[in-house]
Coordinates of C-alpha atoms and ligand atoms in Angstrom, one line a residue:
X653 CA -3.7 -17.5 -20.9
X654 CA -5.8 -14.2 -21.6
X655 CA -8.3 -12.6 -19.2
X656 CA -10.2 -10.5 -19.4
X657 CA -9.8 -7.1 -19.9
X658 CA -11.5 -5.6 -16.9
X659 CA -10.5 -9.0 -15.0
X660 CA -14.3 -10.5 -15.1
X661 CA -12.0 -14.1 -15.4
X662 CA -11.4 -13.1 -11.9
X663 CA -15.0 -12.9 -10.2
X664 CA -16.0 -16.1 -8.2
X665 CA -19.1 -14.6 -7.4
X666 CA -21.8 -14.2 -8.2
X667 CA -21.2 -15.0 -11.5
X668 CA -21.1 -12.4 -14.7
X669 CA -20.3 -9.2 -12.9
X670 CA -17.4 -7.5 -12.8
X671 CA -14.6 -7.4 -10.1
X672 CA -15.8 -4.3 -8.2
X673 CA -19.6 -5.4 -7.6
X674 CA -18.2 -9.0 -6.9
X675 CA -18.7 -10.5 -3.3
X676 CA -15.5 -12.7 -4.0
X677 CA -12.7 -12.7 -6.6
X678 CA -10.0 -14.7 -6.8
X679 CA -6.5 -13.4 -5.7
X680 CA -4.1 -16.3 -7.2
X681 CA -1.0 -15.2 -7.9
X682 CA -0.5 -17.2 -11.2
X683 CA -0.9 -14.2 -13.3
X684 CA -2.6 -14.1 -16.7
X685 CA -1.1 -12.7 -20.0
X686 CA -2.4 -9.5 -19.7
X687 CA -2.1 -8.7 -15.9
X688 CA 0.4 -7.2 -13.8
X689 CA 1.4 -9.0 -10.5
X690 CA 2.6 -6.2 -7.7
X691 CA 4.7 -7.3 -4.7
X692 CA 2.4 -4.9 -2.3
X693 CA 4.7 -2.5 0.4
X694 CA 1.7 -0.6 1.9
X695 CA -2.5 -0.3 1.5
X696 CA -3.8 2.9 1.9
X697 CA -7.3 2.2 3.2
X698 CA -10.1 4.7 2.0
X699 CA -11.0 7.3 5.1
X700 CA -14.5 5.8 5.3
X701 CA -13.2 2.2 5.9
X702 CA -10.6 2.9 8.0
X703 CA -12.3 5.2 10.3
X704 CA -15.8 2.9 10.1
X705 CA -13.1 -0.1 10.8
X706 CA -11.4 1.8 13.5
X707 CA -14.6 2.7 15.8
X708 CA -16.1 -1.3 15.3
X709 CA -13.3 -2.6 17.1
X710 CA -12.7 0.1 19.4
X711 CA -9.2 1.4 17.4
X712 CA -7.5 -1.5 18.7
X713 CA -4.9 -2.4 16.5
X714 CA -4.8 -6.5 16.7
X715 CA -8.4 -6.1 16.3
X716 CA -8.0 -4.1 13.0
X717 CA -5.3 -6.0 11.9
X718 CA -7.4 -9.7 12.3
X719 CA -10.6 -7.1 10.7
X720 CA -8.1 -6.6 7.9
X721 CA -6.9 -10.2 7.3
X722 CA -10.5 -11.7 7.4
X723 CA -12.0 -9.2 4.6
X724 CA -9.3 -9.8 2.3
X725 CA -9.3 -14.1 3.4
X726 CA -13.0 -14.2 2.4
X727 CA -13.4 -11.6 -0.2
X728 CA -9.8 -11.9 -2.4
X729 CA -9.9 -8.1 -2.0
X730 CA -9.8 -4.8 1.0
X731 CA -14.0 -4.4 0.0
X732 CA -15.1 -3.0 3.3
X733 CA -18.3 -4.7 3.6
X734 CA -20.1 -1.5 5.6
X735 CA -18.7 1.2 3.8
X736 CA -18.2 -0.3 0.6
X737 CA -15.4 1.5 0.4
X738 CA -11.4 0.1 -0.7
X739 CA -8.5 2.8 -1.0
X740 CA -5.2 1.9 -2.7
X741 CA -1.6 0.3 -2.9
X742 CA 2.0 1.3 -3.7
X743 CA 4.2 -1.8 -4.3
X744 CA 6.9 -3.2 -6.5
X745 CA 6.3 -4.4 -10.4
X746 CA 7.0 -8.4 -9.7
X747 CA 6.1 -9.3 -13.4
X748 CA 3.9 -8.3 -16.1
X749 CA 2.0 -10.6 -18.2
X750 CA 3.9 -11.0 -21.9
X751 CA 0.9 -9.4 -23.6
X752 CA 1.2 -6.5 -22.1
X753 CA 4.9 -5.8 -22.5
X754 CA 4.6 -3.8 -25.3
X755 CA 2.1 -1.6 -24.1
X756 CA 3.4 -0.6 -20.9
X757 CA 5.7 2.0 -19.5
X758 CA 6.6 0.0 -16.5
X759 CA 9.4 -2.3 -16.2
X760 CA 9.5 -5.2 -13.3
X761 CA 11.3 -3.5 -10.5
X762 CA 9.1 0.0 -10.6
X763 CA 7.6 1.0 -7.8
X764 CA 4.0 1.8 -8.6
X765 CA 0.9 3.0 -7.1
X766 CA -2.7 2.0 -8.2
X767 CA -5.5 3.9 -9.2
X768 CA -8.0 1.6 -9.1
X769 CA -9.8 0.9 -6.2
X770 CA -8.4 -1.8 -3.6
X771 CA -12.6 -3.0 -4.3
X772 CA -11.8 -4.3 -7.7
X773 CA -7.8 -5.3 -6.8
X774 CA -6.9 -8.9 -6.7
X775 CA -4.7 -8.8 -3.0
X776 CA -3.1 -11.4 -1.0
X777 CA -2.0 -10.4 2.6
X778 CA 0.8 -12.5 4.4
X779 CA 1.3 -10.1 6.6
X780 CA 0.6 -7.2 8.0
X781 CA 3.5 -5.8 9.5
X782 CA 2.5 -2.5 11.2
X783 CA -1.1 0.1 11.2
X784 CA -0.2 4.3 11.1
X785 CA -4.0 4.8 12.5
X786 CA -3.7 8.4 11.7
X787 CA -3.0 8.2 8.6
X788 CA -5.2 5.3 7.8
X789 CA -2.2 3.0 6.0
X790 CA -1.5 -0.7 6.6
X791 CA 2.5 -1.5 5.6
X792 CA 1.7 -5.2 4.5
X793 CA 3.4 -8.2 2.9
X794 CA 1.3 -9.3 0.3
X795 CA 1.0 -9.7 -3.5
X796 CA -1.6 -8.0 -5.8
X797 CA -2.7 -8.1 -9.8
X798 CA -3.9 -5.5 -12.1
X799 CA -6.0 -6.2 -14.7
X800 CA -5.1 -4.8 -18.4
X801 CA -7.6 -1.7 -18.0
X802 CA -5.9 -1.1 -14.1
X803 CA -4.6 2.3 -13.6
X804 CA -1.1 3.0 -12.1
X805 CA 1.3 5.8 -11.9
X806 CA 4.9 5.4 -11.5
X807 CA 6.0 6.7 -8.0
X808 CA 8.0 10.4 -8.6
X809 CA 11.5 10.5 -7.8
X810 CA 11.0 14.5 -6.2
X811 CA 8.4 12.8 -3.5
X812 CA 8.5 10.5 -0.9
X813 CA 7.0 7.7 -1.7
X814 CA 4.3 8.2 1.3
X815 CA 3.3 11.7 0.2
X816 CA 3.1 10.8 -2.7
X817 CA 0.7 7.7 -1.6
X818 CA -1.5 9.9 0.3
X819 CA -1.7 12.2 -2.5
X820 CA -2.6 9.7 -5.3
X821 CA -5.3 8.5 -3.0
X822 CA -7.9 11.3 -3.3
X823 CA -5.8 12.4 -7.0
X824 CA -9.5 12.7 -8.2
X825 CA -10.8 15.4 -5.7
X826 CA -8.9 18.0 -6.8
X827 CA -8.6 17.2 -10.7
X828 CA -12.4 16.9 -10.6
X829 CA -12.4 20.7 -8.5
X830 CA -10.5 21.9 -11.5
X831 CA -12.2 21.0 -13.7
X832 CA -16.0 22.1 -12.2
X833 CA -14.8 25.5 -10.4
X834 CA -15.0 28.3 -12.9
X835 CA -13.7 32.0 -12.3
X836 CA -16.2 33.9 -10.2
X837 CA -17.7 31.0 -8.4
X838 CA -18.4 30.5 -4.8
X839 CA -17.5 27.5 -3.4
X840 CA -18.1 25.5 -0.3
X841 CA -15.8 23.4 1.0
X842 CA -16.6 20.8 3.6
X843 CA -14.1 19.3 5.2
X844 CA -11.6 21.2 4.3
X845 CA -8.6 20.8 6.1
X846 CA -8.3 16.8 5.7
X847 CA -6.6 15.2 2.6
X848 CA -8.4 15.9 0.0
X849 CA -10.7 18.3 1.0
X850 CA -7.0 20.9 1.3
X851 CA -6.2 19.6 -2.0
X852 CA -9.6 21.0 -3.1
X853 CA -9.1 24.5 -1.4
X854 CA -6.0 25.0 -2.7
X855 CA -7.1 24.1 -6.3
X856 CA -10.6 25.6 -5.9
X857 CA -8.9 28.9 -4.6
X858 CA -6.7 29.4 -8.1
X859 CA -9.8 28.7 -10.1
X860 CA -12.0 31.2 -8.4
X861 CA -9.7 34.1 -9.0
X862 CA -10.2 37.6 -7.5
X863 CA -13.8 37.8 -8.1
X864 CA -14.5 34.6 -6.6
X865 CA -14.5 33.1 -3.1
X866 CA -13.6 29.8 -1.1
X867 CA -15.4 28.9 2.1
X868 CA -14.0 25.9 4.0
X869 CA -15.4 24.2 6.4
X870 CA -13.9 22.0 9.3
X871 CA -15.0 20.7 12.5
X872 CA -12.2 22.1 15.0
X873 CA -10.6 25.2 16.2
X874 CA -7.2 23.4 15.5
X875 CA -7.9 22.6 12.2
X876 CA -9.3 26.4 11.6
X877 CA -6.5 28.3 12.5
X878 CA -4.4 26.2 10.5
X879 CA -6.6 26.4 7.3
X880 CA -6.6 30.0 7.7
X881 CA -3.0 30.3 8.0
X882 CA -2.6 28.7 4.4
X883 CA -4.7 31.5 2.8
X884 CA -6.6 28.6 0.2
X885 CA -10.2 29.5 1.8
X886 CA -11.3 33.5 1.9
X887 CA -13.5 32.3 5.0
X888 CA -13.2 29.3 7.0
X889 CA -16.4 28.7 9.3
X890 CA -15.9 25.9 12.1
X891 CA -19.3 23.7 11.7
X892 CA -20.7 20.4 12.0
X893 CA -21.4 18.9 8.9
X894 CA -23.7 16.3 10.0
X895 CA -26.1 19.7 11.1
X896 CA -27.6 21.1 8.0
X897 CA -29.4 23.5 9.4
X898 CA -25.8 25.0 11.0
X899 CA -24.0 24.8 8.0
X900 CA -26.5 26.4 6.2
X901 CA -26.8 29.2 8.5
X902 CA -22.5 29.7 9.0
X903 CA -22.1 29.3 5.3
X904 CA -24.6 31.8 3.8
X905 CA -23.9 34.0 6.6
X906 CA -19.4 33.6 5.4
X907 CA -20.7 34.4 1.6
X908 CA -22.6 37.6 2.3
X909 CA -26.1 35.9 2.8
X910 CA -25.7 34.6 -1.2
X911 CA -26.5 30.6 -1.7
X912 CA -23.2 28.8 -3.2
X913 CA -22.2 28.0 -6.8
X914 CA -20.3 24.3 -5.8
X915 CA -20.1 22.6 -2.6
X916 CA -17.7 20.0 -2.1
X917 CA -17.8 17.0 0.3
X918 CA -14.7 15.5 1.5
X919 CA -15.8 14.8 5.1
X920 CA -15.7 10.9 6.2
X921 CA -18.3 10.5 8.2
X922 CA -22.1 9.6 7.0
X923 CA -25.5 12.2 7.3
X924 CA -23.9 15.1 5.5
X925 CA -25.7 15.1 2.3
X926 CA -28.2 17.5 3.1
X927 CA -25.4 20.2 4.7
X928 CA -24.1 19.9 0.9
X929 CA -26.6 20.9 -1.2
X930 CA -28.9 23.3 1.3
X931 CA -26.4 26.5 0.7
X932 CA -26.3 25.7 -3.1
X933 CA -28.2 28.2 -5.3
X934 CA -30.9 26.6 -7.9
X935 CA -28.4 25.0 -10.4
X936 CA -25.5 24.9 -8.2
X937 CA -23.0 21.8 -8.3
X938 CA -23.2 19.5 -5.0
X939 CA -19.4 17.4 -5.9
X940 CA -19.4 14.4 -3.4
X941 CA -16.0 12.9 -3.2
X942 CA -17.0 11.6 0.1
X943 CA -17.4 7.6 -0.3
X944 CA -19.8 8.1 2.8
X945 CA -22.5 9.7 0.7
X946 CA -25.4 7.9 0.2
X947 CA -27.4 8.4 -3.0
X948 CA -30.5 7.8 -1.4
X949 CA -30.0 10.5 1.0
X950 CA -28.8 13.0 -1.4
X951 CA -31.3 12.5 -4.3
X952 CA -34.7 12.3 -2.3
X953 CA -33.1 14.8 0.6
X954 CA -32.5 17.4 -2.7
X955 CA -36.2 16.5 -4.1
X956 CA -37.7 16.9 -0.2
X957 CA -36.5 20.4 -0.1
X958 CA -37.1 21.4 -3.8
X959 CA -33.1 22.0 -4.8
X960 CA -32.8 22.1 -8.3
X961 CA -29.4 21.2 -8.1
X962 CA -26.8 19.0 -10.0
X963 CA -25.6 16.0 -8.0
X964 CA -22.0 14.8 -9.0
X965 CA -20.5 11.6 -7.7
X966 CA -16.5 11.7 -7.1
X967 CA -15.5 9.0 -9.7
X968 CA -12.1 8.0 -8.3
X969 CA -10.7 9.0 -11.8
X970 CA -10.5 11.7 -14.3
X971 CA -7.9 12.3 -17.2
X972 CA -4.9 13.6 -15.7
X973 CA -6.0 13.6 -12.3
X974 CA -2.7 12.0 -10.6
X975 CA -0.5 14.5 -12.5
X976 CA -2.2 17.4 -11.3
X977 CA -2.6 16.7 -7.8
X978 CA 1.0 16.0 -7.8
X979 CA 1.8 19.4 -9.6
X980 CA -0.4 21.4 -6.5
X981 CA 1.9 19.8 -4.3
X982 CA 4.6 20.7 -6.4
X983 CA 3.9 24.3 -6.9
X984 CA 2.7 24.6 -3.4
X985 CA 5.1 24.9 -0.7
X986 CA 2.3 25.4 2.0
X987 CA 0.6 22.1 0.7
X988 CA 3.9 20.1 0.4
X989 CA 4.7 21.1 4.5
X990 CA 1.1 20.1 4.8
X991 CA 1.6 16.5 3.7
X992 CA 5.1 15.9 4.1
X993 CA 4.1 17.0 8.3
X994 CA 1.6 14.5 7.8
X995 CA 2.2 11.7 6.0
X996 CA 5.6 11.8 5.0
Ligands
LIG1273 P1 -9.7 12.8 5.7 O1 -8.3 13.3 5.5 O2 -9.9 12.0 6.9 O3 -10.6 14.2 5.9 C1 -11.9 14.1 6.3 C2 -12.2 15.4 7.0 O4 -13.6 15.5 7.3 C3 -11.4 15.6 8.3 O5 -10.7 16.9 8.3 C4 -12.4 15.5 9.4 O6 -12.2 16.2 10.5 C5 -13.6 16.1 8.7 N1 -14.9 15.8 9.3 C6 -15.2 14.6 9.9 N2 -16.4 14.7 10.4 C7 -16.8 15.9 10.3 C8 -18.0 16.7 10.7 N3 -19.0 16.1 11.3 N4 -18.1 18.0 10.4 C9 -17.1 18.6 9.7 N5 -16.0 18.0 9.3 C10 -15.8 16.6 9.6 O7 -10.3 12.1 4.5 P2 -9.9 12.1 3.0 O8 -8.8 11.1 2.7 O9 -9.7 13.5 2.5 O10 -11.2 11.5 2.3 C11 -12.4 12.2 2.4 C12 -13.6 11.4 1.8 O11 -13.3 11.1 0.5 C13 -13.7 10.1 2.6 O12 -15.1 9.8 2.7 C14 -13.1 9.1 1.6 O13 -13.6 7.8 1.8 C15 -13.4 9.7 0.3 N6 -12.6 9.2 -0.8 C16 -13.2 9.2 -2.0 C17 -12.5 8.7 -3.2 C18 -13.2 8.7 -4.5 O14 -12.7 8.1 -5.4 N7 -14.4 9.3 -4.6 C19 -11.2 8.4 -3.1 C20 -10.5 8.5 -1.8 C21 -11.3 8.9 -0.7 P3 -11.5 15.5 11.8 O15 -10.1 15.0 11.3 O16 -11.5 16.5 12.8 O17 -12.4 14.3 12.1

């Protein structure tokens, strides 16, 4: 049996969309000749979800843990309903459909991770053995499929397997950062000291070069002493990002009074689409990797205060993206402390 090749055999409903847009798929383990079924170690829920997920039942773990099982009973995938939001997986090749033998690099036994989003991924939980709320993973029994168009990477053998994890999960900030920032630019960062918002520095900071400069921005003292021991931002301005109007006036005033060339959202929190593109210059680059955007709010908030600015949405994937975030934390030794400290 054939499905599919972006698993539309899959959607229960409604009927004739794909997987992702789906309210329901289905997450039978009976796998098709051109899926992969995944024996599922860990979920690494989307910052959005988990922290939207944490607040609604008041970070108490059974309570996120039953929140959890429910979504995934009723939906066949980890599609937070509010957020909209999924994250990823690391797990173990269980089998992979005869069709796609050939075409694979992956043998049963590999330990992969996904690149798709948990929103579009087939998942069956048994289990979930244990929550790490500060890191936002769920260690899990549980099975899931890829389609035939599903991304993976094999897990690397110089990384743990949960640094590697937390890097793959925001692999697209920093690819897509490499590939916007040009030398000269300034660039905004906010949220810079979480995942992938330190990913970004660190990769918007190279790209700049001398002539450029890197402003992040973070919401505690904590976090900006530590950001500016790393040495990634040339100014790091402690704001809320949620206050436009404050951002606007600490980030001109950290870039000589000059509007921005790129800003870059990686908070997790809604409201902060307007703290984005007000320090941009008239055709400057607003990046939102934040899944907490809302495209209402940017568009008609850039329109309402006459920005003429280019709005870019932080698809979860660009070519090459898990290979060079893996390389910054290779040639990095002050981002590899970073996330080994953190997540490993
Ligand atoms: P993270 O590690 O939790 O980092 C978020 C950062 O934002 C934290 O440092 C946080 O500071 C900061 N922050 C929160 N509220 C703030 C505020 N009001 N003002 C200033 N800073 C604030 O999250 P992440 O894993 O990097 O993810 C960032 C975003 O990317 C999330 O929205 C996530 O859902 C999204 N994402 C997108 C994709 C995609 O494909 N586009 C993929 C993965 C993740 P505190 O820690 O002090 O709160």
């Amino acid at each position: 049996m054939i499905g599919y090749k972006y698993g539309a055999n899959r959607v229960i409903e409604p009927e004739g969309v794909l997987p992702q847009t789906a309210f329901k798929i289905s997450n039978d383990t009976n796998i098709s000749d051109n899926e992969i079924l995944i024996d599922v170690q860990a979920l690494n829920i989307d910052s959005a979800s988990f922290t939207q997920i944490e607040k609604a039942q008041n970070g108490d773990v059974e309570k996120i843990k039953k929140y959890i099982m429910d979504i995934v009973e009723l939906r066949g995938k980890m599609h937070n309903p509010v957020t909209g939001s999924g994250g990823m997986l690391i797990g173990t090749v269980e089998k992979i459909g005869k069709n796609l033998l050939k075409k694979t690099n992956i043998n049963i036994g590999d330990k992969i991770a996904t690149l798709v989003s948990l929103t579009l991924t087939p998942l069956k939980i048994y289990r979930i053995k244990k929550i790490y709320k500060d890191i936002d993973r769920v260690e899990i029994d549980g099975k899931a499929v890829l389609f035939e168009s599903g991304l993976y990477v094999k897990l690397p053998s110089d990384l743990s397997e949960n640094l590697a994890l937390a890097v793959l999960d925001v692999a697209g900030a920093p690819a897509q950062t490499s590939k916007l920032v040009k030398p000269g630019d300034s660039v905004l960062i906010l949220g810079a000291f979480g995942k992938s918002g330190v990913l970004c520095a660190y990769e918007a900071k190279k790209r700049v070069g001398p002539t450029g400069k890197v402003v992040g921005l973070v919401a505690s003292e904590k976090d900006k002493e530590s950001l500016i021991k790393t040495g990634f931002c040339n100014e790091v301005i402690l704001a809320n990002a949620v206050k436009p109007l404050e951002v606007l006036s600490k980030a001109l005033e950290a870039n000589n009074g000059k509007e921005f060339d790129i800003s870059i959202n990686c908070v997790n929190v809604e409201n902060t689409e307007m703290s984005t593109i007000l320090p941009l210059r008239d055709e400057g680059i607003a990046y939102f990797f934040s899944m907490a955007t809302s495209f209402t709010k940017a568009t008609l908030g850039a329109e309402g205060v006459g920005k003429d600015v280019k709005l870019y949405m932080g698809n979860g994937y660009t070519k090459g993206h898990a290979e060079i975030a893996l390389q910054e934390i290779r040639e990095s030794k002050i981002l590899r402390e970073i996330f080994e400290k953190r997540y490993a």
